[in-house]
mmCIF file of C-alpha atoms and ligand atoms in Angstrom:
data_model
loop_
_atom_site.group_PDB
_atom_site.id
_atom_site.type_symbol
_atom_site.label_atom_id
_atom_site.label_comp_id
_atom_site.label_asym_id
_atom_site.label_seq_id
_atom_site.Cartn_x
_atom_site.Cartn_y
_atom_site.Cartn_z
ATOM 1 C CA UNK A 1 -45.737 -14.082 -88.038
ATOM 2 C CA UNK A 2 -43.551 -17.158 -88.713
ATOM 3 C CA UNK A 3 -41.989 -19.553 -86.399
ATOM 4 C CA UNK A 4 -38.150 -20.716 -87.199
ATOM 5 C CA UNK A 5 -36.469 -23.953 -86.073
ATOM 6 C CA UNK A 6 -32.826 -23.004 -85.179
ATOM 7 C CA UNK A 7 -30.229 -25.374 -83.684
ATOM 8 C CA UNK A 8 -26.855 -24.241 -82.272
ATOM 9 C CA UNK A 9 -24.997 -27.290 -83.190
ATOM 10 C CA UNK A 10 -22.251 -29.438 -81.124
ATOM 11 C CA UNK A 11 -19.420 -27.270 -82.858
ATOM 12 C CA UNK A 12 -21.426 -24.229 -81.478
ATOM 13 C CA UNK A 13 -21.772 -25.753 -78.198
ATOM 14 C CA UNK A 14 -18.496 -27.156 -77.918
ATOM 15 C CA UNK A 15 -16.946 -23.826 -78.832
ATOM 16 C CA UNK A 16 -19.068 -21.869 -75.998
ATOM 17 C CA UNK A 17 -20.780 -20.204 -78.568
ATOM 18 C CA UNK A 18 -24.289 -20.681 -77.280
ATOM 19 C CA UNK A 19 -24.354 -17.277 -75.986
ATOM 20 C CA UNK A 20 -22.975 -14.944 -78.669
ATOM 21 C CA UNK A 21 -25.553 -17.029 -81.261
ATOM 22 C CA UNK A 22 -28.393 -16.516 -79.204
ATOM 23 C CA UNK A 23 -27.644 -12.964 -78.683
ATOM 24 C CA UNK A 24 -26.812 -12.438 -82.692
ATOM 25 C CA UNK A 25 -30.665 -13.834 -83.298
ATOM 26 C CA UNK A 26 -32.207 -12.139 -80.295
ATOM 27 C CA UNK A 27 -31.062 -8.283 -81.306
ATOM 28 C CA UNK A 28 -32.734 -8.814 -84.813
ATOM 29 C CA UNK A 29 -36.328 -8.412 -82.656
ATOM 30 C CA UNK A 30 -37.049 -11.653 -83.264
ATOM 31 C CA UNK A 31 -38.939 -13.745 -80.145
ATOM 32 C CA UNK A 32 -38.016 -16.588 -78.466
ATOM 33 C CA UNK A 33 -40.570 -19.245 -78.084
ATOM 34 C CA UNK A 34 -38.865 -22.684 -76.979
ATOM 35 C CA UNK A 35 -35.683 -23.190 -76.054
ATOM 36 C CA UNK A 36 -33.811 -26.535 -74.705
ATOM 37 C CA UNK A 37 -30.246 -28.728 -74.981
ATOM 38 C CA UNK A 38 -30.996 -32.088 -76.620
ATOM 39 C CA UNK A 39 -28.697 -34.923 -76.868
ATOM 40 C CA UNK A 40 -30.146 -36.078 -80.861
ATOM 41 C CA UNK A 41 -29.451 -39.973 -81.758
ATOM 42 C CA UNK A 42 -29.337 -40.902 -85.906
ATOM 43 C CA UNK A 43 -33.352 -41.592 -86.704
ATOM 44 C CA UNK A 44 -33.968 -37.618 -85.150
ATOM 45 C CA UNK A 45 -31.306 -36.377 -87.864
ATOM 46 C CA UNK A 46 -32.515 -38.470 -90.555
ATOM 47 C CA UNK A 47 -35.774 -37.757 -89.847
ATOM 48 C CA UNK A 48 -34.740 -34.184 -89.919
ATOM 49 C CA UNK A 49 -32.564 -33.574 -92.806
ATOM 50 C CA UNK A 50 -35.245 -35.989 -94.890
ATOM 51 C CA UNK A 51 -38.392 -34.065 -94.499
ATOM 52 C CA UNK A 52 -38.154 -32.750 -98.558
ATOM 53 C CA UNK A 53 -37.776 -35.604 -100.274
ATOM 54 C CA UNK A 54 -35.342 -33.404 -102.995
ATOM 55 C CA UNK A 55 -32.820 -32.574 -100.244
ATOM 56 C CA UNK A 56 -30.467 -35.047 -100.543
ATOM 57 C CA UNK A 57 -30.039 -33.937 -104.567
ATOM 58 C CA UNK A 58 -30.213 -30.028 -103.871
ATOM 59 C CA UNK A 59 -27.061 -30.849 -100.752
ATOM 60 C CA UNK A 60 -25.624 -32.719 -103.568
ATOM 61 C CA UNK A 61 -25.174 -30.047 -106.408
ATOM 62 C CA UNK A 62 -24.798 -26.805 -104.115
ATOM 63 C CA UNK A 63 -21.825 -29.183 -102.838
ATOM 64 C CA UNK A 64 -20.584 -29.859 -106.249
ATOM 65 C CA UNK A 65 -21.510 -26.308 -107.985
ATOM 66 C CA UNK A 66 -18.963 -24.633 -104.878
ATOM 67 C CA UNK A 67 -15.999 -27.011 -105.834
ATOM 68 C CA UNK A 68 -16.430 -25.977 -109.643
ATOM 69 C CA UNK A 69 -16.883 -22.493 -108.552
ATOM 70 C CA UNK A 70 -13.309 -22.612 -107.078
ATOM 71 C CA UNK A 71 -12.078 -24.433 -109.986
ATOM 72 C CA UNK A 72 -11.823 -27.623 -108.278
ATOM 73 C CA UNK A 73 -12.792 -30.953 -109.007
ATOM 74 C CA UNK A 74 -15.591 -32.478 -106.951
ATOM 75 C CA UNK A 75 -14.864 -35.776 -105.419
ATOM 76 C CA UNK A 76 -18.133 -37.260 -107.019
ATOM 77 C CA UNK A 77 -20.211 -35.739 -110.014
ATOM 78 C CA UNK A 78 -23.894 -37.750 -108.606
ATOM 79 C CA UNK A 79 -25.620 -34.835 -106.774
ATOM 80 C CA UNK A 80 -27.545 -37.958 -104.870
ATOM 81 C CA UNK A 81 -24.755 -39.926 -103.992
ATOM 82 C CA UNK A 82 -23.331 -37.094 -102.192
ATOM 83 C CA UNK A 83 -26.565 -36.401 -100.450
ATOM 84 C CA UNK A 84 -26.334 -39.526 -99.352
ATOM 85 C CA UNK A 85 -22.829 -38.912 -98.111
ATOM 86 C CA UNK A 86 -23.180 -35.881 -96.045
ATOM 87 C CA UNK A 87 -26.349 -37.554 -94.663
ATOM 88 C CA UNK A 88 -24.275 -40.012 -93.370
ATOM 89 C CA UNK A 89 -21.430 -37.188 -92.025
ATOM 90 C CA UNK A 90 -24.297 -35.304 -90.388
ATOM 91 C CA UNK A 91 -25.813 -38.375 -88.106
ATOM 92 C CA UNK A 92 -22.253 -38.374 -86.669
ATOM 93 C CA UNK A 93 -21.630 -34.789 -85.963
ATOM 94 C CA UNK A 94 -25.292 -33.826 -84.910
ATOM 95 C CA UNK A 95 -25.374 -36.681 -82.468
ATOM 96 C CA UNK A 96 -21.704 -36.007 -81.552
ATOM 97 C CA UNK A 97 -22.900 -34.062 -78.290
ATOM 98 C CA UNK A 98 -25.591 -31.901 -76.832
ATOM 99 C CA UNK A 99 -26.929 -29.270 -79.082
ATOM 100 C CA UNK A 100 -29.370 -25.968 -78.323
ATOM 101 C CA UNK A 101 -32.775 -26.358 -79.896
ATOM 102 C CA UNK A 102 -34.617 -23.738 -80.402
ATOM 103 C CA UNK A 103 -37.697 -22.054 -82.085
ATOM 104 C CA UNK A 104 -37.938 -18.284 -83.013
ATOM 105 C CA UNK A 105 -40.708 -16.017 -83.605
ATOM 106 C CA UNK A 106 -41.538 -12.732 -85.565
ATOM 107 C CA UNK A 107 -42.284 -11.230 -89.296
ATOM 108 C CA UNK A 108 -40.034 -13.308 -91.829
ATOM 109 C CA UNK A 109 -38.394 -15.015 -88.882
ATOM 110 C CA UNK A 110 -37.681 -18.311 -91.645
ATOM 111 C CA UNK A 111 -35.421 -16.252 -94.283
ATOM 112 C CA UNK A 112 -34.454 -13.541 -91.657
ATOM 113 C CA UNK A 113 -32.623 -16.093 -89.599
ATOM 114 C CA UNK A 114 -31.162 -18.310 -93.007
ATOM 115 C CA UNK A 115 -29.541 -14.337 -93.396
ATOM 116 C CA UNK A 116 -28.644 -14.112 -90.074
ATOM 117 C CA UNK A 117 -26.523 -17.663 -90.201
ATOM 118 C CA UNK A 118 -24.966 -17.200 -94.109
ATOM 119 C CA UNK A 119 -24.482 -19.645 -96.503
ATOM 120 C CA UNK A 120 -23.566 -23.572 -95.601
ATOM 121 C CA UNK A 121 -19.825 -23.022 -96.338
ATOM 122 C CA UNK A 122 -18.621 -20.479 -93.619
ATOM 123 C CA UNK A 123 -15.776 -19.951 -96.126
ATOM 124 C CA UNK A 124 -18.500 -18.366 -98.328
ATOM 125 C CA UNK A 125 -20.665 -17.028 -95.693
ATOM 126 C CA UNK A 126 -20.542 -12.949 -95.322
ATOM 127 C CA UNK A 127 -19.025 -11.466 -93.081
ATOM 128 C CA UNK A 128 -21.353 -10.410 -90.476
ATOM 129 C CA UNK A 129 -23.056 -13.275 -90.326
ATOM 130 C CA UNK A 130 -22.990 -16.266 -87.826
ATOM 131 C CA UNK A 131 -20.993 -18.636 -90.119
ATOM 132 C CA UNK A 132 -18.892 -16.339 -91.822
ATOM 133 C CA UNK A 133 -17.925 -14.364 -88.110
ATOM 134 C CA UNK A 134 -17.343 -17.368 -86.138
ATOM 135 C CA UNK A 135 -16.147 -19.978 -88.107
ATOM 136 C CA UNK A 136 -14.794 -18.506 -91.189
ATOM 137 C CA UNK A 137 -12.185 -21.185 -92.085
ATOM 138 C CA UNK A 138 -14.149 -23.963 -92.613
ATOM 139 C CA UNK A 139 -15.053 -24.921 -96.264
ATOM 140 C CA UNK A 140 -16.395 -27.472 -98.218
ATOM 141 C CA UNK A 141 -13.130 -29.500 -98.900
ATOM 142 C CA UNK A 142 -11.550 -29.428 -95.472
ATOM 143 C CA UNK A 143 -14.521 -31.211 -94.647
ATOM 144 C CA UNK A 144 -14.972 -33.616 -97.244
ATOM 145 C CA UNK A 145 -11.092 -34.430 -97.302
ATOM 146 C CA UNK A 146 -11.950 -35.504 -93.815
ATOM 147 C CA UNK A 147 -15.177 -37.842 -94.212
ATOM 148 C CA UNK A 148 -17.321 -35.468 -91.806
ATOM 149 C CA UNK A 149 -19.796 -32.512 -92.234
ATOM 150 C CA UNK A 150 -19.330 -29.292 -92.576
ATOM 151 C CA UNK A 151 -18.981 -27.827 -89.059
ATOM 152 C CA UNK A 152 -21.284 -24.553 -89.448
ATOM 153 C CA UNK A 153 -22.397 -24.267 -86.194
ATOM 154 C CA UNK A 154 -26.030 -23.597 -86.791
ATOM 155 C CA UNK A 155 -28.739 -25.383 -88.529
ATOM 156 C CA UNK A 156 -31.784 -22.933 -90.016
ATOM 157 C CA UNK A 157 -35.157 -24.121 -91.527
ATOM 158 C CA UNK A 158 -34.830 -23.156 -95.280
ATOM 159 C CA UNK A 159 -38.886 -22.795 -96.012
ATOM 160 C CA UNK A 160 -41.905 -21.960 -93.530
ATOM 161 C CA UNK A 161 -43.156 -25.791 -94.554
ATOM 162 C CA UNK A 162 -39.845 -27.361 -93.718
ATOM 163 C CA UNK A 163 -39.935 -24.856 -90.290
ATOM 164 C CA UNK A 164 -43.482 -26.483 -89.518
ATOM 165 C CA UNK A 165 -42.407 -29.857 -89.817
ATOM 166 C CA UNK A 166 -38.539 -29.923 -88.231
ATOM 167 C CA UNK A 167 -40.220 -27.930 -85.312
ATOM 168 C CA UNK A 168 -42.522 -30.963 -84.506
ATOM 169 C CA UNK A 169 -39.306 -33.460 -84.411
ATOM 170 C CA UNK A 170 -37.673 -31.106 -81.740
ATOM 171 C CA UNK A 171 -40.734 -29.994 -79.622
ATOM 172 C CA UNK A 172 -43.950 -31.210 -77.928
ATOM 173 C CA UNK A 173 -46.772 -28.607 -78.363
ATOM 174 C CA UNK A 174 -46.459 -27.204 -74.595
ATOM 175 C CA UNK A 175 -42.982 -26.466 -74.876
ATOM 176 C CA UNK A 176 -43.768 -23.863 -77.402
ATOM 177 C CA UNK A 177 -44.564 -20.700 -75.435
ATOM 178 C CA UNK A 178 -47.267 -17.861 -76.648
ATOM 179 C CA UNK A 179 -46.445 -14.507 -74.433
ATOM 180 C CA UNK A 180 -46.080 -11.058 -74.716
ATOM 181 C CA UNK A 181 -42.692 -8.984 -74.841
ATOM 182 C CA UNK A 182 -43.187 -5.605 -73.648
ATOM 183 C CA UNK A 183 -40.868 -5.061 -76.883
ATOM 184 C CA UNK A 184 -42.818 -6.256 -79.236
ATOM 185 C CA UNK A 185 -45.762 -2.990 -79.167
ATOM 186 C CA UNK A 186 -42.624 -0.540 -80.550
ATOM 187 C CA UNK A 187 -41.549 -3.309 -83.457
ATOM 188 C CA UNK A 188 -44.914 -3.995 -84.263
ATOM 189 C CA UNK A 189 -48.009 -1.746 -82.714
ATOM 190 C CA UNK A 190 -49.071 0.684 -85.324
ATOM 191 C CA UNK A 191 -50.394 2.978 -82.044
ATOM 192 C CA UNK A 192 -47.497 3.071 -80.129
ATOM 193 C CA UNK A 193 -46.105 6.230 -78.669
ATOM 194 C CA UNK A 194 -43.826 7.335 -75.800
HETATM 195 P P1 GDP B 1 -27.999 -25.548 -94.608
HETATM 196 O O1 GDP B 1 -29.483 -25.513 -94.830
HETATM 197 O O2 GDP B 1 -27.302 -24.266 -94.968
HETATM 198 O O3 GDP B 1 -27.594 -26.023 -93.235
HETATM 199 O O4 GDP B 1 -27.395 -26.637 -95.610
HETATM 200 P P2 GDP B 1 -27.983 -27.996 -96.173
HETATM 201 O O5 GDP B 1 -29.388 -28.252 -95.720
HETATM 202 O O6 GDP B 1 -27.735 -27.992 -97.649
HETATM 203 O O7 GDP B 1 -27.005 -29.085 -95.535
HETATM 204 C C1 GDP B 1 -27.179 -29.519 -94.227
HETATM 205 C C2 GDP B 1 -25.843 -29.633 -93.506
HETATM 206 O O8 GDP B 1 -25.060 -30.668 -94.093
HETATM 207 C C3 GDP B 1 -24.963 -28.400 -93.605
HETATM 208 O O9 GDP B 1 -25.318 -27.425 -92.686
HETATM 209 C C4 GDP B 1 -23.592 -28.992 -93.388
HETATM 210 O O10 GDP B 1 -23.322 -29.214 -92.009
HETATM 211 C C5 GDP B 1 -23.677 -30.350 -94.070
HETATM 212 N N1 GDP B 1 -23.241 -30.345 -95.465
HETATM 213 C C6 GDP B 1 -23.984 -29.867 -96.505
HETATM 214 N N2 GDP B 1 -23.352 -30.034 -97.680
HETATM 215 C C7 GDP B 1 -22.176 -30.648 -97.394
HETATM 216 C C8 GDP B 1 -21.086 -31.120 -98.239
HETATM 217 O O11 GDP B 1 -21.079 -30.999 -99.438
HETATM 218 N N3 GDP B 1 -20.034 -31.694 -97.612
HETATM 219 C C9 GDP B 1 -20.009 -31.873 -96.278
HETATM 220 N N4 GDP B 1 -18.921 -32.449 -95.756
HETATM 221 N N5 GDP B 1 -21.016 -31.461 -95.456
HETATM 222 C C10 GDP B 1 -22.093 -30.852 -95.993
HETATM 223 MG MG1 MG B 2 -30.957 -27.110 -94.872
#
């Protein structure tokens, strides 16, 4: 069983899309263990998006790898000074208005939900999935162009370590629930019959 930090961000909120997200991730089986709107300020996102000390040069060269991909020149070849960058973007948009925190439960709940959401560019994000349904123009370059962050509705722990340690910024201990869905003895009890 692994627990999954998701966060329905103020795009997602603003666009009244806090239902049809929760009800995407809720179908898949997976539980929902802690669940509340937040109003973030800058230290809680750069707390956040700093946990892995590598993430600001991985944001960096998936950023510049999709320009190059499209045939397009990126606006800066330093994977860490556009880390830096989009660290910046993000402390306005996440703290831009209230956003739905929330923490799911269940087998492969981490990568299950990253497939659930699709890739960081909706433009590239499947069809199907949260990003690529619901906000399928949005793309690296519209964003850049404008100085903000990509506006992809829904943030996603990547690993179960990073899950562990975003979950703690969000949550206090007792507002992470343990109970039992009559659900869950059909999707997991190997005993179950009608
Ligand atoms: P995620 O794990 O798929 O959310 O993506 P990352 O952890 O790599 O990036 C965090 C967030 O920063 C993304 O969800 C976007 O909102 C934003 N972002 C990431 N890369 C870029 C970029 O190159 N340009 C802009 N404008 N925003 C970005
Ligand atoms: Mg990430």
């Amino acid at each position: 069983m692994e627990k999954t930090l998701v966060i329905i961000k103020p795009d997602g909120v603003q666009r009244n899309l806090i239902g049809e997200i929760i009800c995407r991730l809720e179908r898949s089986g997976l539980k929902l263990v802690g669940m509340k709107l937040v109003q973030a300020d800058d230290k809680m996102v750069e707390k956040h998006y700093t946990i892995d000390p590598s993430w600001l040069k991985t944001v960096g060269v998936k950023a510049i790898e999709s320009y190059k991909e499209k045939g397009l020149e990126p606006p800066n070849n330093d994977p860490v000074a556009v880390g830096k960058d989009v660290l910046k973007r993000l402390k306005n948009f996440m703290t831009a208005g209230p956003v739905v925190a929330m923490v799911w439960e269940g087998n492969a709940a981490v990568s299950l939900v990253r497939k659930i959401c699709g890739s960081t560019e909706p433009f590239s994000a499947a069809i199907g999935t949260i990003r690529g349904d619901l906000s399928p123009i949005e793309t690296y370059q519209m964003a850049d162009l404008a100085n903000r962050a990509i506006r992809n509705l829904v943030h996603a722990s990547g690993t179960v370590a990073e899950a562990e340690k975003e979950i703690v910024i969000w949550f206090k201990k007792d507002e992470i629930w343990d109970y039992n869905l009559a659900r869950d003895t059909i999707l997991y009890d190997a005993n179950w019959r009608v």
